[in-house]
mmCIF file of C-alpha atoms and ligand atoms in Angstrom:
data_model
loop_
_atom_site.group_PDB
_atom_site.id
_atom_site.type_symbol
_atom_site.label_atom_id
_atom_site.label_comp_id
_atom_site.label_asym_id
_atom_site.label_seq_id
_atom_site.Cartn_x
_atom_site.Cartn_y
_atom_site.Cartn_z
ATOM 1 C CA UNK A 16 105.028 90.691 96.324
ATOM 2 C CA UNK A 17 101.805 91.744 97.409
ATOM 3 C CA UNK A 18 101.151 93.516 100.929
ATOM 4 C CA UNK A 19 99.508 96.332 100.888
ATOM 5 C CA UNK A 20 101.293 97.862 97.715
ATOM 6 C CA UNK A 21 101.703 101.947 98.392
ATOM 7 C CA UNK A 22 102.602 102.009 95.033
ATOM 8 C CA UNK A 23 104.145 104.910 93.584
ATOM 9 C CA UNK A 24 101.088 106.579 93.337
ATOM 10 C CA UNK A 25 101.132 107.236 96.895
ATOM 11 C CA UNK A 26 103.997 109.065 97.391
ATOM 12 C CA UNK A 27 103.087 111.324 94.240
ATOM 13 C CA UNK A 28 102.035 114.707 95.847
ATOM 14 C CA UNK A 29 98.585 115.969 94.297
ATOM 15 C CA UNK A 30 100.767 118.548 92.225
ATOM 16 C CA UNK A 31 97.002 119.445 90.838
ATOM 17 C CA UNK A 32 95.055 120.194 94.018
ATOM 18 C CA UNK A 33 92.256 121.048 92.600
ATOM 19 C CA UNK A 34 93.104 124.667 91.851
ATOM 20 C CA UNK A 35 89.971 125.887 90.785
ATOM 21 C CA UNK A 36 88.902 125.615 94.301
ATOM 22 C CA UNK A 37 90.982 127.481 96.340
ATOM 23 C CA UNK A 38 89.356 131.486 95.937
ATOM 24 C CA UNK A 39 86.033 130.951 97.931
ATOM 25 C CA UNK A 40 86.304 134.038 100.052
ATOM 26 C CA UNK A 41 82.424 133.952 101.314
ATOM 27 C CA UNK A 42 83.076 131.019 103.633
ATOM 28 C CA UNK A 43 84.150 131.696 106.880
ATOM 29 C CA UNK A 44 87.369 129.824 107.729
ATOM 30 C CA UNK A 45 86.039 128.124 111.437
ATOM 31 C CA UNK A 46 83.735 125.929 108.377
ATOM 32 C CA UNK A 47 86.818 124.388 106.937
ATOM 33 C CA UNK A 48 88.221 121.438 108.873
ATOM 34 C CA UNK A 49 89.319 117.558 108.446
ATOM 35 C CA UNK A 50 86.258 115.519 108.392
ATOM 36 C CA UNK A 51 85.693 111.587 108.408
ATOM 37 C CA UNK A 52 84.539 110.311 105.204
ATOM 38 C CA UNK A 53 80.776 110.191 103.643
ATOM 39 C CA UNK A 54 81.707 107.982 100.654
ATOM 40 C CA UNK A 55 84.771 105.684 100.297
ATOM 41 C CA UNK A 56 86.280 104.536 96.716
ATOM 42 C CA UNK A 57 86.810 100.356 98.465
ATOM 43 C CA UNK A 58 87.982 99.482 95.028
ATOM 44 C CA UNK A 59 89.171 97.010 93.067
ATOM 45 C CA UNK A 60 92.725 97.395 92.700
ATOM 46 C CA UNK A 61 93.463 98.544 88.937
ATOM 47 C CA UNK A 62 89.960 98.865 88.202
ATOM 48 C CA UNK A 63 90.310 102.792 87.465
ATOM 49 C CA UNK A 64 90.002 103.700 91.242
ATOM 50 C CA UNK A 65 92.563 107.068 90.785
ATOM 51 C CA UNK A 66 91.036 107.535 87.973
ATOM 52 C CA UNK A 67 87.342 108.039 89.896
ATOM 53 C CA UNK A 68 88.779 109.881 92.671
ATOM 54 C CA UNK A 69 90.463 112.258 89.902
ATOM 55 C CA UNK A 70 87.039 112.544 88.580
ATOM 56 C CA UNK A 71 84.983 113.368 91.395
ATOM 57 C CA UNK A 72 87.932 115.493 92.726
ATOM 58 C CA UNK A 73 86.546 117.941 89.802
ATOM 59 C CA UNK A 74 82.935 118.582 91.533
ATOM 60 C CA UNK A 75 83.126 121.574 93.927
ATOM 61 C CA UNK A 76 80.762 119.904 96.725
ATOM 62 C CA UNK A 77 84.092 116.997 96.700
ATOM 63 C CA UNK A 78 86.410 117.204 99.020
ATOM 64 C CA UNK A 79 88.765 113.940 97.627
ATOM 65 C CA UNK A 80 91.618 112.300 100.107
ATOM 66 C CA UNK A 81 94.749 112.609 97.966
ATOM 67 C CA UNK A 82 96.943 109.663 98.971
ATOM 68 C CA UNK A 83 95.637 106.057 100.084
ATOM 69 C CA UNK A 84 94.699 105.843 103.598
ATOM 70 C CA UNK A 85 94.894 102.170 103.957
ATOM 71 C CA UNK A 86 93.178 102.429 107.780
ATOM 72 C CA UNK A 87 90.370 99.663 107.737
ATOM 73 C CA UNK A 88 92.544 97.143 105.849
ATOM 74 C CA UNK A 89 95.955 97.616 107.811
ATOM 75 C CA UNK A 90 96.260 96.884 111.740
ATOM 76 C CA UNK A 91 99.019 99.363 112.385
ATOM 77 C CA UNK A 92 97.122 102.572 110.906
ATOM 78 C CA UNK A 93 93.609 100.859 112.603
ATOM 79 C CA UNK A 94 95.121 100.762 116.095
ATOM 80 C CA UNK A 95 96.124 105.011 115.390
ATOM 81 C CA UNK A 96 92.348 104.821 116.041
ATOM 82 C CA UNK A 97 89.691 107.635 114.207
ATOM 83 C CA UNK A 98 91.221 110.606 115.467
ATOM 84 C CA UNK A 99 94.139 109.079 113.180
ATOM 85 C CA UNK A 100 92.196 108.225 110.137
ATOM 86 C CA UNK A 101 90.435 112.044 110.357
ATOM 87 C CA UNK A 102 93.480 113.478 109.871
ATOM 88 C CA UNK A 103 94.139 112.169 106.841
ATOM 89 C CA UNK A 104 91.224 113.471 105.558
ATOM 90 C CA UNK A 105 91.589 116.958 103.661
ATOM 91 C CA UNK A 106 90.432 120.296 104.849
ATOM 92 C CA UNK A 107 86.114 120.445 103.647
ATOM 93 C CA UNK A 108 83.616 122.880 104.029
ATOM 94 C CA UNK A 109 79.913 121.283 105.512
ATOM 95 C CA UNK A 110 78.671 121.631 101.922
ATOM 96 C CA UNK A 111 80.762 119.203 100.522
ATOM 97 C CA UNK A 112 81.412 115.299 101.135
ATOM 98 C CA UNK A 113 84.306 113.865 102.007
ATOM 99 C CA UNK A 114 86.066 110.782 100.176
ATOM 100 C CA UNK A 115 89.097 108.705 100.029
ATOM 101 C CA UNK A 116 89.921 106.130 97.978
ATOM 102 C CA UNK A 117 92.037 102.638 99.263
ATOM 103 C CA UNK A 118 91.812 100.121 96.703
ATOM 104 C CA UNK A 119 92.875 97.040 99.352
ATOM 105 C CA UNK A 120 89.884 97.609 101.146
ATOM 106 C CA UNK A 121 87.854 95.698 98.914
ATOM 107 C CA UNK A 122 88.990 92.548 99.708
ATOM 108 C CA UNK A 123 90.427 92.644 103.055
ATOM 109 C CA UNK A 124 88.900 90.365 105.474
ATOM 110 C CA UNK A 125 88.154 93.011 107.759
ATOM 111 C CA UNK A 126 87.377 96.460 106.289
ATOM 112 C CA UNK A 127 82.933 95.889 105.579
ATOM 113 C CA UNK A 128 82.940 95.453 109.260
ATOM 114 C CA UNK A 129 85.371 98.476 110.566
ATOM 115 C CA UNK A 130 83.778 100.767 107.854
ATOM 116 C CA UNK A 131 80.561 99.559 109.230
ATOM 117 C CA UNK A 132 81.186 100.086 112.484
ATOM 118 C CA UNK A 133 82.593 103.727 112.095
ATOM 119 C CA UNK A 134 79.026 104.849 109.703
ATOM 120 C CA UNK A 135 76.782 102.099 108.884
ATOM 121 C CA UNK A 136 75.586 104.561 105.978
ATOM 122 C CA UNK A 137 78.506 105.053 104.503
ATOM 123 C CA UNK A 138 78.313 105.328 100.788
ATOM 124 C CA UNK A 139 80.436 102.868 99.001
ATOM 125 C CA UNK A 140 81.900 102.983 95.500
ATOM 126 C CA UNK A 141 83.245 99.892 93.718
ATOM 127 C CA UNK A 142 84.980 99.982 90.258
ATOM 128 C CA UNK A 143 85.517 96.884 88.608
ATOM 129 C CA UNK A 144 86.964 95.896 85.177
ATOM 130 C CA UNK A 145 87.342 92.702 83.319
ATOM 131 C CA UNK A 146 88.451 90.397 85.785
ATOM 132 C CA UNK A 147 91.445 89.376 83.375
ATOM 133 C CA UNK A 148 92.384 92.601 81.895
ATOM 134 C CA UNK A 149 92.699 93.187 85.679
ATOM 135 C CA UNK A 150 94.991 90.582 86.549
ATOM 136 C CA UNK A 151 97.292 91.590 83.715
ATOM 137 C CA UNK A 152 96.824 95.405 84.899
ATOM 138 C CA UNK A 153 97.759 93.829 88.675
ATOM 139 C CA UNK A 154 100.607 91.815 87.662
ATOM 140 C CA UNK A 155 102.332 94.401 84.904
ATOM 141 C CA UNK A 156 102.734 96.676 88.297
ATOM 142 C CA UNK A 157 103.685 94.145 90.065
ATOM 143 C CA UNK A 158 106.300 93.408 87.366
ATOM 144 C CA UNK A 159 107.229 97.137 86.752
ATOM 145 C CA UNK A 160 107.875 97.166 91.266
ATOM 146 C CA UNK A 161 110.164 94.169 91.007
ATOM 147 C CA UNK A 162 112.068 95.410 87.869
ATOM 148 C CA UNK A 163 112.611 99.321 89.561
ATOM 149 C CA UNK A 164 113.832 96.936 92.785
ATOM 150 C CA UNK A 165 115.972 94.623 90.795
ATOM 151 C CA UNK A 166 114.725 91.967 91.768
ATOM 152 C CA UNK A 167 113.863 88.683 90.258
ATOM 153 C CA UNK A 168 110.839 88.199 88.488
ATOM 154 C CA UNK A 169 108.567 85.825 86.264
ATOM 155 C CA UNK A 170 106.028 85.956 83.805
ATOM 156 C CA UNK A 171 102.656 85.501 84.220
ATOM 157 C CA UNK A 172 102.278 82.196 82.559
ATOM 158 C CA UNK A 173 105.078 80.438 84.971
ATOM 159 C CA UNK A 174 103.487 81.915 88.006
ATOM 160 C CA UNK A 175 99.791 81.017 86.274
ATOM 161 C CA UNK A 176 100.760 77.614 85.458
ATOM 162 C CA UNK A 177 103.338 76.192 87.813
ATOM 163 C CA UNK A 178 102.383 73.174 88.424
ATOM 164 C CA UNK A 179 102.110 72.192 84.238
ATOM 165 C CA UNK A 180 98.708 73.032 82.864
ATOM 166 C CA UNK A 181 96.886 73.570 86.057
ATOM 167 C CA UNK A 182 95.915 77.227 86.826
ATOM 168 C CA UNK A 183 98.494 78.153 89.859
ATOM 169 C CA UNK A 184 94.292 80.105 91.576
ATOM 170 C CA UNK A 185 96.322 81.222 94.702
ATOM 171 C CA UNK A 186 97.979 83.557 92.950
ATOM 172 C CA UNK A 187 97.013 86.891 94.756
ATOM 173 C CA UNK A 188 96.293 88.476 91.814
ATOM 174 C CA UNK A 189 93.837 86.009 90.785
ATOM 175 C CA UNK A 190 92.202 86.207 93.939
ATOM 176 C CA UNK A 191 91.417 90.486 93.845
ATOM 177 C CA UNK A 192 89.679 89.154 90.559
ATOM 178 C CA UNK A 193 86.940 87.075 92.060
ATOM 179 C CA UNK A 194 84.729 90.309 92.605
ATOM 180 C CA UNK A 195 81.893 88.076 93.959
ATOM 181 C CA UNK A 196 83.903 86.413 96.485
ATOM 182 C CA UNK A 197 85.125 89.798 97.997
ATOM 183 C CA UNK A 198 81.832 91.796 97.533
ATOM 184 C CA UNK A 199 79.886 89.049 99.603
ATOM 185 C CA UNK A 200 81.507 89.929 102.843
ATOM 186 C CA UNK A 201 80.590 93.465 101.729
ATOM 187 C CA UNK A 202 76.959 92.687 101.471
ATOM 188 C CA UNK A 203 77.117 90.920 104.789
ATOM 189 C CA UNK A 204 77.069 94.740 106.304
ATOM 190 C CA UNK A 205 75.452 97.207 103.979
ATOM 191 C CA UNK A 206 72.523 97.179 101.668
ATOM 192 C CA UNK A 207 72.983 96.631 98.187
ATOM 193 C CA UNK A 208 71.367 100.696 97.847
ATOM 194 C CA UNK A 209 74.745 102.105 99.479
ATOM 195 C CA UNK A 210 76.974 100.135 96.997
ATOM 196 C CA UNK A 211 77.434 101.912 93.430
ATOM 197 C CA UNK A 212 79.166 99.846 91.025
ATOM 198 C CA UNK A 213 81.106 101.823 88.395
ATOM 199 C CA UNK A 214 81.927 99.973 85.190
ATOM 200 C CA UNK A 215 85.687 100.802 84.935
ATOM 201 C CA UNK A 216 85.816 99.914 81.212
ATOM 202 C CA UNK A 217 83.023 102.730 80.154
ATOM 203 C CA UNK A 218 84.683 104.969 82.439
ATOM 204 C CA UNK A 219 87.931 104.834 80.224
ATOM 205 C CA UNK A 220 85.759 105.365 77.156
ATOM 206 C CA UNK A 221 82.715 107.508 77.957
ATOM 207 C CA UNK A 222 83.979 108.613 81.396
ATOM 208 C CA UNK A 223 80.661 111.640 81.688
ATOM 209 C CA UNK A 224 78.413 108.844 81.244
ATOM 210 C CA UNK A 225 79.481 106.868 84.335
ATOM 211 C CA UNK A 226 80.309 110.073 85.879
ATOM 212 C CA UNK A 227 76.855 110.773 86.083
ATOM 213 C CA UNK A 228 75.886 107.950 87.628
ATOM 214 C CA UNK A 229 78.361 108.341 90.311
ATOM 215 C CA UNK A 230 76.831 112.366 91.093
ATOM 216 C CA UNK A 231 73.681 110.913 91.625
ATOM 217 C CA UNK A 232 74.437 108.078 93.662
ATOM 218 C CA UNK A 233 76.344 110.244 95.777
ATOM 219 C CA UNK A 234 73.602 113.051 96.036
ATOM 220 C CA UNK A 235 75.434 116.120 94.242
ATOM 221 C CA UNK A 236 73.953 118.439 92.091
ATOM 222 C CA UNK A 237 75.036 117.761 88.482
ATOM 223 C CA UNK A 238 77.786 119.308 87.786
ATOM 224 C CA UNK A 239 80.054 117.735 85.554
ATOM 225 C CA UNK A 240 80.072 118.183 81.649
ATOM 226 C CA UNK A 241 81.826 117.511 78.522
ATOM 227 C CA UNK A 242 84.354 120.205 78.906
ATOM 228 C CA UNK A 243 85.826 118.871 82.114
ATOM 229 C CA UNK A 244 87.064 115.699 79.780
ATOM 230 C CA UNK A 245 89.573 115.614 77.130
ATOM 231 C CA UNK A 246 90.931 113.043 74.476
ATOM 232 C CA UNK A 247 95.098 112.560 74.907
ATOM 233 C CA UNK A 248 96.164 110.737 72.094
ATOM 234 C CA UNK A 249 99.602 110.564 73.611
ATOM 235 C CA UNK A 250 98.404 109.411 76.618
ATOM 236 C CA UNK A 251 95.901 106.915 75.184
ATOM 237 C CA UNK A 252 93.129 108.298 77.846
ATOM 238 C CA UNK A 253 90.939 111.075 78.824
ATOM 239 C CA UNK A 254 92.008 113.569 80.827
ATOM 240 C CA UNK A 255 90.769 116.154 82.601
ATOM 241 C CA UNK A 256 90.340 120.163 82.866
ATOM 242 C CA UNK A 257 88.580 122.644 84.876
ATOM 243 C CA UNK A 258 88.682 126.282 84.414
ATOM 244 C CA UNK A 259 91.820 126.216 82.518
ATOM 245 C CA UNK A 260 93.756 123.350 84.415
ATOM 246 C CA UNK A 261 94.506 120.603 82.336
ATOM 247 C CA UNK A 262 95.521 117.138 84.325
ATOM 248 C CA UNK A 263 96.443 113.309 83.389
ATOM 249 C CA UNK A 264 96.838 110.284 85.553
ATOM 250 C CA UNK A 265 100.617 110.130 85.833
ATOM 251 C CA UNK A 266 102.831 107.007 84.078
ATOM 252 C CA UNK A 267 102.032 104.584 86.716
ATOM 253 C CA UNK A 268 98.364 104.401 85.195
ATOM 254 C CA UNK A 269 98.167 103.180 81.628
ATOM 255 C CA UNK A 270 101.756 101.510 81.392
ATOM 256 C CA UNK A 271 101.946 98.957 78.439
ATOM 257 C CA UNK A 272 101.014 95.306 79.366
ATOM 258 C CA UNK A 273 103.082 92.742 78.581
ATOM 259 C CA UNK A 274 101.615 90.243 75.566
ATOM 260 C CA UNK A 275 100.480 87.153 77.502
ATOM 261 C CA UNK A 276 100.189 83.737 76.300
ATOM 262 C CA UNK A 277 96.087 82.987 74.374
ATOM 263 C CA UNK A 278 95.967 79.364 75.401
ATOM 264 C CA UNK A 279 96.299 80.996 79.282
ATOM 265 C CA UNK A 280 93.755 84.254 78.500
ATOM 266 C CA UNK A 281 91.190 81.401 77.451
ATOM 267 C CA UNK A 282 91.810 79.453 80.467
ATOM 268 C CA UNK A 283 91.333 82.926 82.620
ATOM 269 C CA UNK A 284 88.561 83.675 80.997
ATOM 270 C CA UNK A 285 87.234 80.189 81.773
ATOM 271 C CA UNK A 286 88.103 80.339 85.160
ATOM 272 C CA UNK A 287 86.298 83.525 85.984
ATOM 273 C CA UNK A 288 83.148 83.096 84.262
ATOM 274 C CA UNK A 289 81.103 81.419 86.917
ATOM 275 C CA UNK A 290 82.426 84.106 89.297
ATOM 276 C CA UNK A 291 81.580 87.021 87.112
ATOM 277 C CA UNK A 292 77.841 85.286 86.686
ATOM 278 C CA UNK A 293 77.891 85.166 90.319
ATOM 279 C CA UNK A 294 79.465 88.748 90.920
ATOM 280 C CA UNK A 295 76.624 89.797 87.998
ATOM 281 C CA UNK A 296 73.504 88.282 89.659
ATOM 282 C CA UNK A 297 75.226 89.882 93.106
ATOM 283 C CA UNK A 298 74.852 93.251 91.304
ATOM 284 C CA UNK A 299 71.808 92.814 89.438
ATOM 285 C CA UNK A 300 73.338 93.941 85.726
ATOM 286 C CA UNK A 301 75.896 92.483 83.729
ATOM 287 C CA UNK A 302 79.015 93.531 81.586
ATOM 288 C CA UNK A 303 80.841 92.872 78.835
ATOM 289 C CA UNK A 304 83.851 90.763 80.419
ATOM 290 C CA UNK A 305 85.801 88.008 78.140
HETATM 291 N N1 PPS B 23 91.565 108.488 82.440
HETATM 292 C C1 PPS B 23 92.418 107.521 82.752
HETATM 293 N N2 PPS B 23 93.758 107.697 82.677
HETATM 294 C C2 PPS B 23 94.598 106.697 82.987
HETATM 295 N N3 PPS B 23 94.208 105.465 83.423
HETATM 296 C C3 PPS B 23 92.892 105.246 83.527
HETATM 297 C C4 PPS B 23 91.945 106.241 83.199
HETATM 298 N N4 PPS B 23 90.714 105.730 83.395
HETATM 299 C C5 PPS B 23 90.883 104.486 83.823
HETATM 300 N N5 PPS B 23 92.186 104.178 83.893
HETATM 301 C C6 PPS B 23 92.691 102.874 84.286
HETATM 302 O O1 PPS B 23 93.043 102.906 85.650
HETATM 303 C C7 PPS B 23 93.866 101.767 85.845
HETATM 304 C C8 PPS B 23 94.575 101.870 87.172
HETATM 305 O O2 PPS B 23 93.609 101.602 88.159
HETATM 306 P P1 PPS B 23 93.743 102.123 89.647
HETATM 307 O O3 PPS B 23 93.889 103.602 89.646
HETATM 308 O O4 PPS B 23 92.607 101.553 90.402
HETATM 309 O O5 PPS B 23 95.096 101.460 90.102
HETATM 310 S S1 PPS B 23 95.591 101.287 91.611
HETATM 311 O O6 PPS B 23 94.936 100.115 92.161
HETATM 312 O O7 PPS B 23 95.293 102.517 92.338
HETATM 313 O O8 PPS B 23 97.044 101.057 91.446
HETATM 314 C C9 PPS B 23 94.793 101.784 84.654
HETATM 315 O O9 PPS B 23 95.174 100.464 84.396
HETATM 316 P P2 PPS B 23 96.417 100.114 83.457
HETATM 317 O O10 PPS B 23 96.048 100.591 82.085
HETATM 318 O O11 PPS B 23 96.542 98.655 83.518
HETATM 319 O O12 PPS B 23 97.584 100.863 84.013
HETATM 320 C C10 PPS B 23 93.941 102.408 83.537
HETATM 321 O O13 PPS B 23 93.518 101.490 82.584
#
C-alpha cells in the first residue's frame, strides 16, 4: 500500500519543460551539464511538493529535476552510487542551482544522513500542510491507486479505527503526519538555517507570498511576480505562466477527497496536536492547523 509510491506523477513527462528557457544563445554549450543538487524539495508527501518544484521551475537561475529521484530513501537507486543520482539531474548552466524534489525523503530513516554525507550544506526545503488534511490528501491517492488496480480497498474510518474506537496510529499515513517526529532526525544533521519551511496551505492561496520566501532562502535574485500566477476556477488552483506558457498541476493533484467521518477528524485533530506543538516549537513559528 505504501512503498515508495512513484505515483503517476512520475511517469508524467514534463510536457512543459520550461520553454521559456531554451533560446540562451550567449552561453557556450561545454557550461551546460548534469550537476548534483544545491537544494532538495525532502517533502512531506502531499504537502504541495510538485507544486513548489513547478514554482521554482519558473525562475531562470532553476534548473528543477523533473521526475522523483528517490536515491537517499531507496537502497537499490543508493547502491547506483552518485555518478547514478547525477544523472538524473537535468542539464544546468553554473549560474543556476540545481533541485529535485522526492517527497519520501522526509521521513525515511536514512536520507538526513546520506544527504549529509554527499553536501553537508545542502539547502533543504520542507512543505508541510495540516497534518489531517494531509492524511486525507495521502489516503484519497492511496484510494484512487487501489481503485485504477482493482483492488480491494477500505475507508479511512475502518483502517483509522480497527480495533473499535481506538485510533488504528500505525497507519502509514498517520505516521508521514507526525512532522516533528520525522524532522528531528533531520535536525540531528543540519542546522535549523539550511531548513526552509514552506507553509503548503498559503502556498495554495497566496502562492507569490511564500514564493518569495523560498527565492531568498535559496539565494536568487527576485524574480518572480504576479503575472507568473493565475486563478483556474476549473481547476480550483493557481496556475502558472511565463512568457506566454500557461501550465496546471495535472489531475493527480487536487482530486476530490472523499467526506470522512467528524467524530474521527476530531479525534485526528486530537491526536496530532501535541505533535504539531512540538513540530511548531521545532520550527520556531506556528500555523493554522485544526
Ligand atoms: N497550484 C496547485 N495546483 C494543484 N495542487 C496544488 C497546488 N498547490 C498546492 N497543491 C496541493 O498539492 C497537493 C499534492 O502534493 P504533492 O505534490 O506534494 O503530492 S505528492 O506527494 O508529490 O504526491 C495537492 O493535494 P490534493 O488536493 O489532496 O490532491 C494540492 O492540494
Amino acid at each position: 500500500m505504501c512503498g515508495i509510491n512513484t505515483e503517476e506523477e512520475t511517469k508524467i513527462p514534463w510536457g512543459w519543460k520550461a520553454p521559456w528557457k531554451r533560446n540562451n544563445t550567449q552561453i557556450s554549450s561545454e557550461d551546460w551539464k548534469q550537476r548534483l543538487p544545491q537544494s532538495i524539495i525532502i517533502g512531506v508527501r502531499k504537502g504541495g511538493t510538485r507544486a513548489l518544484l513547478e514554482m521554482l521551475s519558473l525562475h531562470p537561475q532553476v534548473a528543477a529535476a523533473h521526475s522523483e529521484v528517490h536515491f537517499f530513501n531507496v537502497e537499490e537507486n543508493y547502491r547506483k552510487g552518485l555518478g547514478w543520482y547525477s544523472q538524473q539531474m537535468p542539464i544546468s548552466h553554473p549560474t543556476q542551482i540545481t533541485v529535485e524534489k522526492t517527497p519520501g525523503y522526509f521521513s525515511s530513516l536514512k536520507a538526513p544522513e546520506r544527504i549529509h554525507a554527499m553536501d553537508n550544506s545542502m539547502k533543504l526545503l520542507l512543505i508541510v500542510r495540516d497534518p489531517v488534511e494531509r492524511l486525507v490528501s495521502d489516503y484519497t491517492q492511496i484510494l484512487h491507486n487501489r481503485k485504477a488496480r482493482h483492488k480491494p480497498y477500505q475507508a479511512l474510518e475502518q483502517i483509522l479505527l480497527r480495533q473499535g474506537q481506538e485510533l488504528n496510529t500505525r497507519y502509514k499515513a498517520m505516521q508521514r503526519s507526525l512532522y516533528a517526529l520525522h524532522l528531528a532526525r533531520w535536525l540531528e544533521f543540519f542546522p535549523r538555517s539550511q531548513i526552509h519551511v514552506v507553509d503548503g496551505g498559503t502556498l495554495i492561496r497566496e502562492p507569490l507570498s511564500e514564493m518569495r520566501h523560498v527565492e531568498h532562502f535559496l539565494g536568487l535574485e527576485p524574480y518572480l511576480g504576479p503575472d507568473n500566477f493565475y486563478f483556474n476556477q476549473t481547476k480550483g488552483f493557481y496556475c502558472l505562466q511565463a512568457k506566454g506558457y500557461q501550465h496546471c498541476l495535472d489531475q493527480s493533484k487536487g482530486r476530490p477527497h472523499p467526506t470522512v467521518d467528524e467524530v474521527l477528524l476530531e479525534q485526528l485533530c486530537t491526536y496530532f496536536s501535541e505533535h504539531n506543538e512540538n513540530f511548531f516549537a521545532m520550527v520556531g513559528r506556528t500555523f493554522n492547523w485544526c
